[in-house]
Tab-separated table of C-alpha atoms in Angstrom:
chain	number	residue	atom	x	y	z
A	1062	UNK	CA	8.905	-12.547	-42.423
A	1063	UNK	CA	8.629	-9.292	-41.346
A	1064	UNK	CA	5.072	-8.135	-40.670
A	1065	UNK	CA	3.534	-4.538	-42.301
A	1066	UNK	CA	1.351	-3.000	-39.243
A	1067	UNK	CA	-1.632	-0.635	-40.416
A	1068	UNK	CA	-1.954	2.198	-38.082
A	1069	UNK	CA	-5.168	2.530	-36.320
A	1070	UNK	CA	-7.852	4.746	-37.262
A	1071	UNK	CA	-10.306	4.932	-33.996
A	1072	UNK	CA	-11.603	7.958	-31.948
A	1073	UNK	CA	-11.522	7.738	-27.744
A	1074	UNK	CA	-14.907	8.050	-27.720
A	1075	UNK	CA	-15.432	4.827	-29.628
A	1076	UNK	CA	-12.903	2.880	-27.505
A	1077	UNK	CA	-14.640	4.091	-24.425
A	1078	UNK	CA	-17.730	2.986	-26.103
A	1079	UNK	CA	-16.698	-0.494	-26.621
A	1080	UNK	CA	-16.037	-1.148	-22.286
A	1081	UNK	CA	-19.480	-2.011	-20.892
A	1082	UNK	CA	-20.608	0.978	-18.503
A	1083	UNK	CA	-21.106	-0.871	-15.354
A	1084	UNK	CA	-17.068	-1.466	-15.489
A	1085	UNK	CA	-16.421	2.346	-14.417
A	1086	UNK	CA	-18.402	1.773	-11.300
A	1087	UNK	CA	-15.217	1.798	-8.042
A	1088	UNK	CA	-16.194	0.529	-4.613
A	1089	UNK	CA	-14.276	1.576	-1.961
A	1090	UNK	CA	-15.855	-1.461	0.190
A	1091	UNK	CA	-14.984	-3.712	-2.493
A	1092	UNK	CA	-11.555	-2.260	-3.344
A	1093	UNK	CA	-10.592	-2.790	0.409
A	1094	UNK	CA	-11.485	-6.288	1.022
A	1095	UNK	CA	-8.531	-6.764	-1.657
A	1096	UNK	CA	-6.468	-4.890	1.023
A	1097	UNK	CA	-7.293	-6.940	3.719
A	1098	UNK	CA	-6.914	-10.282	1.732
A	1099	UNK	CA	-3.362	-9.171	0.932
A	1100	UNK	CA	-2.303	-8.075	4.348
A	1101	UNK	CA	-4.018	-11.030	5.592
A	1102	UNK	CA	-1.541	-13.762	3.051
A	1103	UNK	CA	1.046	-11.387	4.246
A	1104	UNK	CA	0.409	-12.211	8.000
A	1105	UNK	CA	-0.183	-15.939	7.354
A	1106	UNK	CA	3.669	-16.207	5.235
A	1107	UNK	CA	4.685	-14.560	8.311
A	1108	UNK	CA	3.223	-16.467	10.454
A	1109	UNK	CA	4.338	-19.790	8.762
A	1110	UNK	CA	7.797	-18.844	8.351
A	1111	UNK	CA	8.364	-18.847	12.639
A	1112	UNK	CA	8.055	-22.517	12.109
A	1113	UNK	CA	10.742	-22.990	9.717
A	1114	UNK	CA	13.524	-24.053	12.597
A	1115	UNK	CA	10.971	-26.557	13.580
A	1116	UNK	CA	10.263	-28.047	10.132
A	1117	UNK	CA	13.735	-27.811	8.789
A	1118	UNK	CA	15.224	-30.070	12.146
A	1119	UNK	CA	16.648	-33.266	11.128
A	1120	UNK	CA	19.533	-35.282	12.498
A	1121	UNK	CA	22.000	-34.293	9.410
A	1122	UNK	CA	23.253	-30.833	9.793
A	1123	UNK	CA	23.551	-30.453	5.802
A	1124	UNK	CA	20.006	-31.396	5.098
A	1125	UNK	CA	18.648	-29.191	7.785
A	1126	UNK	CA	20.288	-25.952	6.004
A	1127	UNK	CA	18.778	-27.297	2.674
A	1128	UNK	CA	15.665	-27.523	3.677
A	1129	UNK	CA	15.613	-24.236	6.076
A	1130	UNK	CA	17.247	-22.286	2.930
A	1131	UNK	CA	14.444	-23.622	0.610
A	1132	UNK	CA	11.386	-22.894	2.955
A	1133	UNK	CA	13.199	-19.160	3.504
A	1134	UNK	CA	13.273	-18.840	-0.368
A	1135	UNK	CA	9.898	-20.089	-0.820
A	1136	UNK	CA	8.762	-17.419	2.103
A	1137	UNK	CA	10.820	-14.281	0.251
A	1138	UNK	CA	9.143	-15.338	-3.229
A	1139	UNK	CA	5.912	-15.809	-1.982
A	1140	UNK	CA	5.861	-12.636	0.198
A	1141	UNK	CA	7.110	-10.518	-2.504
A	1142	UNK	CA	4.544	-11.438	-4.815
A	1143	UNK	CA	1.947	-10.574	-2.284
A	1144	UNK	CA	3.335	-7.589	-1.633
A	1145	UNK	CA	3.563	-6.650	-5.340
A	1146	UNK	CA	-0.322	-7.042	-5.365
A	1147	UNK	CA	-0.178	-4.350	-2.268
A	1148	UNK	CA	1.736	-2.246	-5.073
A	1149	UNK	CA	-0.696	-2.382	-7.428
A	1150	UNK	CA	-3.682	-1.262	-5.377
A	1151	UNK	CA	-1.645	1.617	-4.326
A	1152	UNK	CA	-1.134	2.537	-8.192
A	1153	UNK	CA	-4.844	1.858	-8.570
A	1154	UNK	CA	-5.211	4.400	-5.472
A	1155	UNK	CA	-3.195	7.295	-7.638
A	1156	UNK	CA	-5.183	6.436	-10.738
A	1157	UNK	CA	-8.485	7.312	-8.624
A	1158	UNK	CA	-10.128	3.279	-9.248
A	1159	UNK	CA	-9.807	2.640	-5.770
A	1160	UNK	CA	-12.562	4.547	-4.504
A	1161	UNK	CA	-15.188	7.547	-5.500
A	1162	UNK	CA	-13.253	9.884	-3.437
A	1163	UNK	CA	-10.264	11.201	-3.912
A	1164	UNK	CA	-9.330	12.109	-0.030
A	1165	UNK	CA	-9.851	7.463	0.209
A	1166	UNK	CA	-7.618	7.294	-2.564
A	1167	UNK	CA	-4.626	9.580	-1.851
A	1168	UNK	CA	-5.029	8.316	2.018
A	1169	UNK	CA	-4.794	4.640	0.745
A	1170	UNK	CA	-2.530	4.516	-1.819
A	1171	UNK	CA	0.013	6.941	0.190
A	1172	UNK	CA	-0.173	4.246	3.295
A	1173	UNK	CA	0.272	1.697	1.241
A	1174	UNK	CA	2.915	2.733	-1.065
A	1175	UNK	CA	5.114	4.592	1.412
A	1176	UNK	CA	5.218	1.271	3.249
A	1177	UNK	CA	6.889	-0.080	0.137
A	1178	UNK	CA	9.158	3.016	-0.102
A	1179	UNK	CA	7.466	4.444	-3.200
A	1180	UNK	CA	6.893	8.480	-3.083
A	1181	UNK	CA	3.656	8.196	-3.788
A	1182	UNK	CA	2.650	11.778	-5.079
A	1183	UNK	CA	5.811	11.907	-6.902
A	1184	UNK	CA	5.124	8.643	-8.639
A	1185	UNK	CA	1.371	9.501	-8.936
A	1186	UNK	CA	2.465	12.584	-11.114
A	1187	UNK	CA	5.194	11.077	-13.286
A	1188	UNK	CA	2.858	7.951	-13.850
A	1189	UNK	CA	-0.335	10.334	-15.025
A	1190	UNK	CA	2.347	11.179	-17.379
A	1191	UNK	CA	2.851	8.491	-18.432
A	1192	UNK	CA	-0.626	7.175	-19.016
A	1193	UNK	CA	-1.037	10.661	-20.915
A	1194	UNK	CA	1.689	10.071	-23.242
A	1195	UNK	CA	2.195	6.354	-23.733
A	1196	UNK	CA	4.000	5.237	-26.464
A	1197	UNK	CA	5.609	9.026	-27.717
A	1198	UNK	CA	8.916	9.449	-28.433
A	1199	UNK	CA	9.516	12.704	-26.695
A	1200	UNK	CA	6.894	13.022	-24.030
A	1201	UNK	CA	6.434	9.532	-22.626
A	1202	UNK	CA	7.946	9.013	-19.067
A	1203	UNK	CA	9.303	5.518	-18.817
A	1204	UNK	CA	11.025	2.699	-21.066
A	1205	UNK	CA	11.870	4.853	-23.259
A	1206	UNK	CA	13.422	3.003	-26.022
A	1207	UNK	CA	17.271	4.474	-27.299
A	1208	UNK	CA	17.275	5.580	-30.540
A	1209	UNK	CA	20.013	4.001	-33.112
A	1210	UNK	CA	22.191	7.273	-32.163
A	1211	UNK	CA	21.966	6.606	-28.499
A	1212	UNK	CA	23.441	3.321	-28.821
A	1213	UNK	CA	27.240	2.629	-28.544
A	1214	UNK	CA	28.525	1.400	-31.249
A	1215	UNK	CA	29.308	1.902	-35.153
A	1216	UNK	CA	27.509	4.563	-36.634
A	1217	UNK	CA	26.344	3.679	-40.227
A	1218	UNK	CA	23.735	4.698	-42.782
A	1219	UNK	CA	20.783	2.074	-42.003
A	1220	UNK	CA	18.043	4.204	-41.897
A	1221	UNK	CA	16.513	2.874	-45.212
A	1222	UNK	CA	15.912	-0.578	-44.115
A	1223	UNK	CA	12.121	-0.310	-43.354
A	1224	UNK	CA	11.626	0.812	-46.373
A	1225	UNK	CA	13.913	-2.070	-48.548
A	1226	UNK	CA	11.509	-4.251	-46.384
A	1227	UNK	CA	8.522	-2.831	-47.489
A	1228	UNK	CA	9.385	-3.022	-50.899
A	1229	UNK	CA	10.281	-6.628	-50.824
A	1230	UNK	CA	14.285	-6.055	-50.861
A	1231	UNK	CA	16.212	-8.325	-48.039
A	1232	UNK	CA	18.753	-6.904	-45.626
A	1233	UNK	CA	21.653	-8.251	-46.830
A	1234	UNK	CA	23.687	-10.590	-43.513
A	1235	UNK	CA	26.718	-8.331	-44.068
A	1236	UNK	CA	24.719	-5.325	-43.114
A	1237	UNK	CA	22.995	-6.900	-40.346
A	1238	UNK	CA	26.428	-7.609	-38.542
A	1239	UNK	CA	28.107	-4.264	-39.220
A	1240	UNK	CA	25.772	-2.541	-36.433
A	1241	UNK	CA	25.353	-6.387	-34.324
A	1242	UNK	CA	27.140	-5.360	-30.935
A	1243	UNK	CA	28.486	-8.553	-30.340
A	1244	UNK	CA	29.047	-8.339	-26.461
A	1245	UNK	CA	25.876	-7.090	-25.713
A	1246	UNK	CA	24.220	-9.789	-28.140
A	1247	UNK	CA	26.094	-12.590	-26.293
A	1248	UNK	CA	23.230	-14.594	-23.803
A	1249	UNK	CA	25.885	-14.341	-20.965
A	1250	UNK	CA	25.956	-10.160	-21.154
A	1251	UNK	CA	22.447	-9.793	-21.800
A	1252	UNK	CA	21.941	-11.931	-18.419
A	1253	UNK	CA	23.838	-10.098	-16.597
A	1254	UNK	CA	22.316	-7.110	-17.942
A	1255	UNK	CA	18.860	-8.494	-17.547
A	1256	UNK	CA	19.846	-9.377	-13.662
A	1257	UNK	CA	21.064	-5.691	-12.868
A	1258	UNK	CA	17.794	-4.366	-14.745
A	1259	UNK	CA	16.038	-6.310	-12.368
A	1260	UNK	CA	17.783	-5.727	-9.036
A	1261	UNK	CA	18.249	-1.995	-9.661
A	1262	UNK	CA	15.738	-0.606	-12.346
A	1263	UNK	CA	13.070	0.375	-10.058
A	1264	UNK	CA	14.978	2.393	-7.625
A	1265	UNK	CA	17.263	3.364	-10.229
A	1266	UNK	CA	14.260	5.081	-12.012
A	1267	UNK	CA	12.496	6.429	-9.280
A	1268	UNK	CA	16.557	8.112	-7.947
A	1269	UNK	CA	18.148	9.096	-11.576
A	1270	UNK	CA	15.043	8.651	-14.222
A	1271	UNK	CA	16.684	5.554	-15.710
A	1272	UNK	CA	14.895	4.453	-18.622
A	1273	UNK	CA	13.244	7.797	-18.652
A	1274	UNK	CA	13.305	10.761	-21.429
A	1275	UNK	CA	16.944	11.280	-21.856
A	1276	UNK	CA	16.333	15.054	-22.925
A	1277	UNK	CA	15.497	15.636	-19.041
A	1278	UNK	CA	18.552	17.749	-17.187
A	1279	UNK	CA	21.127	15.480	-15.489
A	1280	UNK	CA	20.255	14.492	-11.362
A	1281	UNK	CA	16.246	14.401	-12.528
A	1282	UNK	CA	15.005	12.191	-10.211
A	1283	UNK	CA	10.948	11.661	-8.033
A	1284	UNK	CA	12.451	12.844	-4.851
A	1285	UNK	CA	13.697	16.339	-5.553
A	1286	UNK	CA	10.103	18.958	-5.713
A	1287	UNK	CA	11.934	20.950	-8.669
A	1288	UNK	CA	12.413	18.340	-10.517
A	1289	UNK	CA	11.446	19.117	-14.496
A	1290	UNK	CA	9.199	15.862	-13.922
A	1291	UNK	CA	6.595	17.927	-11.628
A	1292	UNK	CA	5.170	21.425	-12.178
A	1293	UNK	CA	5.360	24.375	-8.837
A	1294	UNK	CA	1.796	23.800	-7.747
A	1295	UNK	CA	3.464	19.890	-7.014
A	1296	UNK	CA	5.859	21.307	-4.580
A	1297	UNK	CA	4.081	20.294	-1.394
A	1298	UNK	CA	2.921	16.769	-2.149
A	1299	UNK	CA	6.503	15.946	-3.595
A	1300	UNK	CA	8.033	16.976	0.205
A	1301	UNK	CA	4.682	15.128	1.686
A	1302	UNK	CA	5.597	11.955	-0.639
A	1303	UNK	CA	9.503	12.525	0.223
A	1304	UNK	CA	8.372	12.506	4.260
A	1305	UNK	CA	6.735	9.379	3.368
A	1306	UNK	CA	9.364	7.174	2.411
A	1307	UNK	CA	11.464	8.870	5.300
A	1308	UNK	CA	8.886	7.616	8.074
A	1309	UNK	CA	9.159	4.054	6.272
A	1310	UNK	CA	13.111	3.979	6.236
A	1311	UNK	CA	13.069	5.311	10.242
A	1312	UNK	CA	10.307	2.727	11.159
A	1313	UNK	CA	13.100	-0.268	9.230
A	1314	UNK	CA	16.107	1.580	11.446
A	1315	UNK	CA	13.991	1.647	14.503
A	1316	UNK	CA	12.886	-2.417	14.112
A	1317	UNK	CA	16.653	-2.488	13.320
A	1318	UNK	CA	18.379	-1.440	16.647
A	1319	UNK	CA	14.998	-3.268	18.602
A	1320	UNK	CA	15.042	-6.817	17.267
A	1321	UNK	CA	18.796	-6.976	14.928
A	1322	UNK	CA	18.721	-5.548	11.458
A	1323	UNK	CA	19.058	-9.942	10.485
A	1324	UNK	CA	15.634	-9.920	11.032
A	1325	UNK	CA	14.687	-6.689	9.141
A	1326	UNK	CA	16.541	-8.315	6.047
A	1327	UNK	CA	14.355	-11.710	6.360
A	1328	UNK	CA	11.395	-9.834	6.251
A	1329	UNK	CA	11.237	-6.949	4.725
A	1330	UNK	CA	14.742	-6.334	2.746
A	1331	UNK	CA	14.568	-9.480	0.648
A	1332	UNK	CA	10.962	-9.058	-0.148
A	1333	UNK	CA	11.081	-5.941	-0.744
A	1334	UNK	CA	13.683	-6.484	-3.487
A	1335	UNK	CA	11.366	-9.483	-4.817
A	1336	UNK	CA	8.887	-6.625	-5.394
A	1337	UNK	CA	11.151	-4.612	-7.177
A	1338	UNK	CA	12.212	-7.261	-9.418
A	1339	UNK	CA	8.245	-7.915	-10.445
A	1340	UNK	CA	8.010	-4.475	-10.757
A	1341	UNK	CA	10.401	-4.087	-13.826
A	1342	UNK	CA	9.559	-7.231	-15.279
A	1343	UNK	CA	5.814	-6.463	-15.296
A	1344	UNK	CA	6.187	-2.864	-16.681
A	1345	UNK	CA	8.983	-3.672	-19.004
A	1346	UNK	CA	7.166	-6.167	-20.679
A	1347	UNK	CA	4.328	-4.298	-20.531
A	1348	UNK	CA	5.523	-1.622	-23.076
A	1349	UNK	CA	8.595	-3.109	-24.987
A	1350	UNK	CA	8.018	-5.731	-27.210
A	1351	UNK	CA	8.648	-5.559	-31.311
A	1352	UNK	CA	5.194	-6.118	-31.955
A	1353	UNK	CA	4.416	-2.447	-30.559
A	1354	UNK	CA	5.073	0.833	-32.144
A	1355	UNK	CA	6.305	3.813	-31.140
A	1356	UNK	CA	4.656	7.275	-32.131
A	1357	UNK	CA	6.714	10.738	-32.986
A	1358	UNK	CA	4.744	13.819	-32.695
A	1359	UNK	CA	3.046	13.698	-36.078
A	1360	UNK	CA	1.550	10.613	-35.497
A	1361	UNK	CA	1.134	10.282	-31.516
A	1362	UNK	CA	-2.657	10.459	-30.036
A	1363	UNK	CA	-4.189	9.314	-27.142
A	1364	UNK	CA	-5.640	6.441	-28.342
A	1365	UNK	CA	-3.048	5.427	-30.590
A	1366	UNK	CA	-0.614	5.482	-27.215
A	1367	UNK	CA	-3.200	3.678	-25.345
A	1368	UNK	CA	-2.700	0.633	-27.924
A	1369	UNK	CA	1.184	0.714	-27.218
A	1370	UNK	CA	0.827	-1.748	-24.755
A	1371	UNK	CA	0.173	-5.452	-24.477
A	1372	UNK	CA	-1.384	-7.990	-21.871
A	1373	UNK	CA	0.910	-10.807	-21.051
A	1374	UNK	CA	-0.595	-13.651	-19.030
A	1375	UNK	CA	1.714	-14.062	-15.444
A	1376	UNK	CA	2.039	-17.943	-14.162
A	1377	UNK	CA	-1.638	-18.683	-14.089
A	1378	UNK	CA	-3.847	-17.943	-11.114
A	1379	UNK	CA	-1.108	-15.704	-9.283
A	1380	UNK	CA	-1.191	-12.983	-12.327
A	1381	UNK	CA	-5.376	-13.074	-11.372
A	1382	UNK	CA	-5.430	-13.519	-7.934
A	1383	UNK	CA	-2.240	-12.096	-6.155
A	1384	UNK	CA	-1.332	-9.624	-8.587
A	1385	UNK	CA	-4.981	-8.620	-9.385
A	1386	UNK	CA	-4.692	-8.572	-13.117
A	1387	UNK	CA	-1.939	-6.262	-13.870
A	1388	UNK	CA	-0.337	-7.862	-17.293
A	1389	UNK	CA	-3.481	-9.769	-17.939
A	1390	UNK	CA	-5.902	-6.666	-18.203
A	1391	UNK	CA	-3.054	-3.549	-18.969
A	1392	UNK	CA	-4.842	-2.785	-22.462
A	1393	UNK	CA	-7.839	-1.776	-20.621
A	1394	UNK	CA	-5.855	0.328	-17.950
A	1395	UNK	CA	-4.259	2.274	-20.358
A	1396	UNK	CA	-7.850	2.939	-22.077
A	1397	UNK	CA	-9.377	4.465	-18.786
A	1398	UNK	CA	-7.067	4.203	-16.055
A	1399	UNK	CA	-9.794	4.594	-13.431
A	1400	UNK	CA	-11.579	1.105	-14.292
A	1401	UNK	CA	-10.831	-1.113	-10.982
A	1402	UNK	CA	-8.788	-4.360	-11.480
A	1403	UNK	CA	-11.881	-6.593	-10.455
A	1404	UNK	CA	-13.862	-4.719	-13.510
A	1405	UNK	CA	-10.956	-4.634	-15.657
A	1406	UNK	CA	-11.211	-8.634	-16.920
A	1407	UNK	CA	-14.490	-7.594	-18.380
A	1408	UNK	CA	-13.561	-4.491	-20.220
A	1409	UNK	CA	-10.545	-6.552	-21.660
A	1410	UNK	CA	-12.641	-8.726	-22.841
A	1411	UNK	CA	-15.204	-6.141	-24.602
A	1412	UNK	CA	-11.883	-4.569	-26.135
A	1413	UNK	CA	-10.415	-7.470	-27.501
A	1414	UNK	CA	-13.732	-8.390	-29.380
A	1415	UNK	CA	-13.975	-4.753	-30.656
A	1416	UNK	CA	-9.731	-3.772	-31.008
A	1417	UNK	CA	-9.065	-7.251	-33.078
A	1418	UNK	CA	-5.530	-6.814	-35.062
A	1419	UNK	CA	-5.216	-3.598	-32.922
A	1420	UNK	CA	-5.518	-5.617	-28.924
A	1421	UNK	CA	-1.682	-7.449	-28.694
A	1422	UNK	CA	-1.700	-10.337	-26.181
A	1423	UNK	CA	1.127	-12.454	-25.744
A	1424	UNK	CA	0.884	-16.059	-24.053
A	1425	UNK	CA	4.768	-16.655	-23.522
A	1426	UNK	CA	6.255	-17.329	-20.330
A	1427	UNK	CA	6.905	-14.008	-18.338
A	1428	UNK	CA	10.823	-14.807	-17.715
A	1429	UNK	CA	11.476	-16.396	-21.894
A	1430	UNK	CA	9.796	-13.089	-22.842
A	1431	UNK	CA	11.903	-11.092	-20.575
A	1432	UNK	CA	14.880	-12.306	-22.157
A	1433	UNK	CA	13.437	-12.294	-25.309
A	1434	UNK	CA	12.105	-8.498	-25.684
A	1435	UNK	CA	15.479	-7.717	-24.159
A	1436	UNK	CA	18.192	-8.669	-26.797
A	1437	UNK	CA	15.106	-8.282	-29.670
A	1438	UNK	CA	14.401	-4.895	-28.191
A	1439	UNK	CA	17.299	-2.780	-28.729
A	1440	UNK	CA	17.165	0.490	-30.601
A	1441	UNK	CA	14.667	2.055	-33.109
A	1442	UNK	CA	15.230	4.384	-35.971
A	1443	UNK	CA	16.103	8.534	-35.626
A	1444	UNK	CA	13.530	9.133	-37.992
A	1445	UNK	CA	9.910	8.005	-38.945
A	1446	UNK	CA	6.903	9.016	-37.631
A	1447	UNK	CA	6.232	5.321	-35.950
A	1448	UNK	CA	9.117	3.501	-35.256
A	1449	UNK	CA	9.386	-0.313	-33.958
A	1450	UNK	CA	12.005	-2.086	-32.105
A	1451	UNK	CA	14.929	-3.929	-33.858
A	1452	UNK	CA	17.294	-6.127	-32.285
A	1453	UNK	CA	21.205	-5.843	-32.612
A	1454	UNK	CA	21.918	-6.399	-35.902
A	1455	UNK	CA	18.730	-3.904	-36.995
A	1456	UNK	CA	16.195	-6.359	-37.669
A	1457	UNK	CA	12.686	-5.761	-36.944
A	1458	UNK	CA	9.579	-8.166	-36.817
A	1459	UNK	CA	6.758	-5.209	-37.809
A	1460	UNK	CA	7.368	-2.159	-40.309
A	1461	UNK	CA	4.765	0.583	-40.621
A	1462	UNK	CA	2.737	0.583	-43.527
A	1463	UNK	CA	1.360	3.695	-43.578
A	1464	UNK	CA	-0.897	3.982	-47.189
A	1465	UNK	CA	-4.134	4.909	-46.738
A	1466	UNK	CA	-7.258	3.449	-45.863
A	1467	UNK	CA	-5.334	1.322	-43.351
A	1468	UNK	CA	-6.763	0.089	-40.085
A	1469	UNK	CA	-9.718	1.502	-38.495
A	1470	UNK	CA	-11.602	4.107	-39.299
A	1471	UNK	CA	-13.224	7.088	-37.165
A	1472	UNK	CA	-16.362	5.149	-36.861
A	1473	UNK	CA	-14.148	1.779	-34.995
A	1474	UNK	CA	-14.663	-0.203	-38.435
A	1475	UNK	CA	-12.317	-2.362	-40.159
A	1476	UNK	CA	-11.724	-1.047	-43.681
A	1477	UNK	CA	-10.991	-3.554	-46.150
């Protein structure tokens, strides 16, 4: 049954309204101890893992190497994940939450995300994008979804479906498989595809704008100042961002040639790409999923893109505690980016008892929605003003049901 989605009908100042004032207050104290709690588990995994040859000894040569591979896999997973909380309080850093002062902030947050080879300025920029333009067709800056055009594929006349579903007429199967690309439907192409997303998206992104606005000029990438991404008055803090990163790689060549580059892949290289792989997972699901619509220019505002995104609850107390809230609170975020994560819970709990219909939570397992949103998440329309996912063969769960006196109103109140 495909659902009809009312668009919402509420003014920034009444979302902003809704988040209870003392959650705006940032503490630069408070904001640091998460620092040193992360670089702390960091030291501790590290720590541990120098008595892996001791706990992995045993008389039988094949049981030894199971055991040390296990406790080395448990160590990569566990380190990544801390580090992806170190990633997050450097994002917080370029939204401003971290602290009061924006010389703490850009000091932080370009420490901490150079050490995970992240331009930071470059990324800062792009990502205020981002947050300025969630959800739009045309301007927003990342997971961009293809349009029914952009795929490969047979081209065919389907644009009148949301409306046969709005008016009660069924897609008939026959035109559902015409524009089904079968290989990229199949589970064992859309893991691969899923796996390469996952090892490659992030730095794929930040080198060649992949899954960015395909209208940018071929090469636009976060490294190069002139970029279309950043404007001339950017030009200095792209090179300082760029410098960054190059410290980072020259510190990893340095440890290299000191102590053997084997040692540089245990513990930083396979972390590192741990990180990554959280990284694309939690944005990605994040912003695509076919319960969230897409805006065109005439019906794109703030607030409206601010609601294009829904919390996702990540494998318990790890999503609270190591990777301070990001899918659980992201509603909020996109609402007023400069709420810290430790005030965040309570503002998404304020806007979920005001948003109702309008806040989207899903409970799913992170990894079955991955692979979900990714083979039900495949194009969306040329046309329409708000658009919504469909999957291969051009099925959609939501259509937009645009009549009036839909949603909310100006005032934030339901109208019947």
């Amino acid at each position: 049954m495909v659902e009809k989605f009312a668009v919402p009908e509420i003014s920034i100042k009444d979302l902003l309204n809704a988040i209870p004032a003392d959650c705006f207050k940032r503490s630069s104290f408070k904001s640091s101890l998460y620092v040193v709690q992360d670089v702390i588990l960091s030291y501790l995994l590290i720590k541990g893992s120098f008595y892996i040859p001791v706990l992995s000894q045993t008389d039988n040569h094949y049981l030894s190497l199971a055991i040390s591979s296990s406790l080395w896999a448990l160590f990569w997973f566990a380190q990544g994940l801390v580090w992806t909380g170190i990633w997050v309080i450097a994002h917080e850093c370029g939204h401003q939450a971290y602290s009061t002062s924006k010389t703490v902030n850009n000091t932080v947050g370009f420490v901490l995300h150079s050490f995970l080879l992240v331009p930071y300025h470059s990324w800062r920029i792009s990502h205020g994008k981002h947050h300025a333009a969630t959800g739009h067709m045309s301007r927003d800056q990342v997971f961009v979804p293809k349009t029914r055009s952009q795929r490969k594929g047979p081209k065919i006349d389907y644009e009148d479906a949301d409306e046969k579903v709005l008016a009660g007429v069924d897609v008939p199967e026959h035109e559902q498989l015409k524009v089904s690309e079968l290989l990229e439907d199949a589970p064992l192409a859309t893991f691969v595809n899923v796996l390469l997303q996952q090892l490659l998206g992030w730095p794929m992104y930040l080198i060649r704008n992949a899954s960015g606005q395909r209208h940018y000029p071929r090469g636009t990438n976060h490294f190069n100042p002139s970029a279309i991404i950043f404007d001339a008055r950017h030009f200095g803090q792209i090179v300082l961002s760029d410098l960054g990163v190059g410290l980072m790689l020259g510190a990893l060549y340095y440890w290299g040639k000191q102590r053997g580059f084997a040692e540089v892949v245990n513990y930083y290289v396979i972390p590192y790409l741990w990180v990554n792989n959280w990284l694309v997972c939690i944005t990605f699901l994040q912003h695509t999923d076919p319960s969230l619509p897409h805006y065109r220019e005439g019906m794109w505002n703030f607030q409206r893109g601010a609601l294009c995104t829904i919390d996702r609850t990540f494998m318990g107390p790890i999503g609270k505690h190591i990777l301070h809230g990001i899918c659980e609170t992201h509603v909020a975020h996109h609402i007023s980016s400069k709420i810290p994560h430790y005030n965040a819970w309570k503002a998404t709990d304020a806007l979920k008892a005001y948003l109702g219909p309008h806040y989207h939570y899903c409970g799913d397992n992170v990894i079955v929605s991955l692979f979900k949103n990714y083979r039900n998440c495949v194009f969306v329309e040329d046309k329409g003003d708000i658009v919504f996912y469909k999957d291969a063969r051009g099925r959609a769960s939501r259509v937009a049901d645009t009549k009036p006196n839909q949603g909310f109103s100006d005032s934030g109140i339901e109208v019947q």
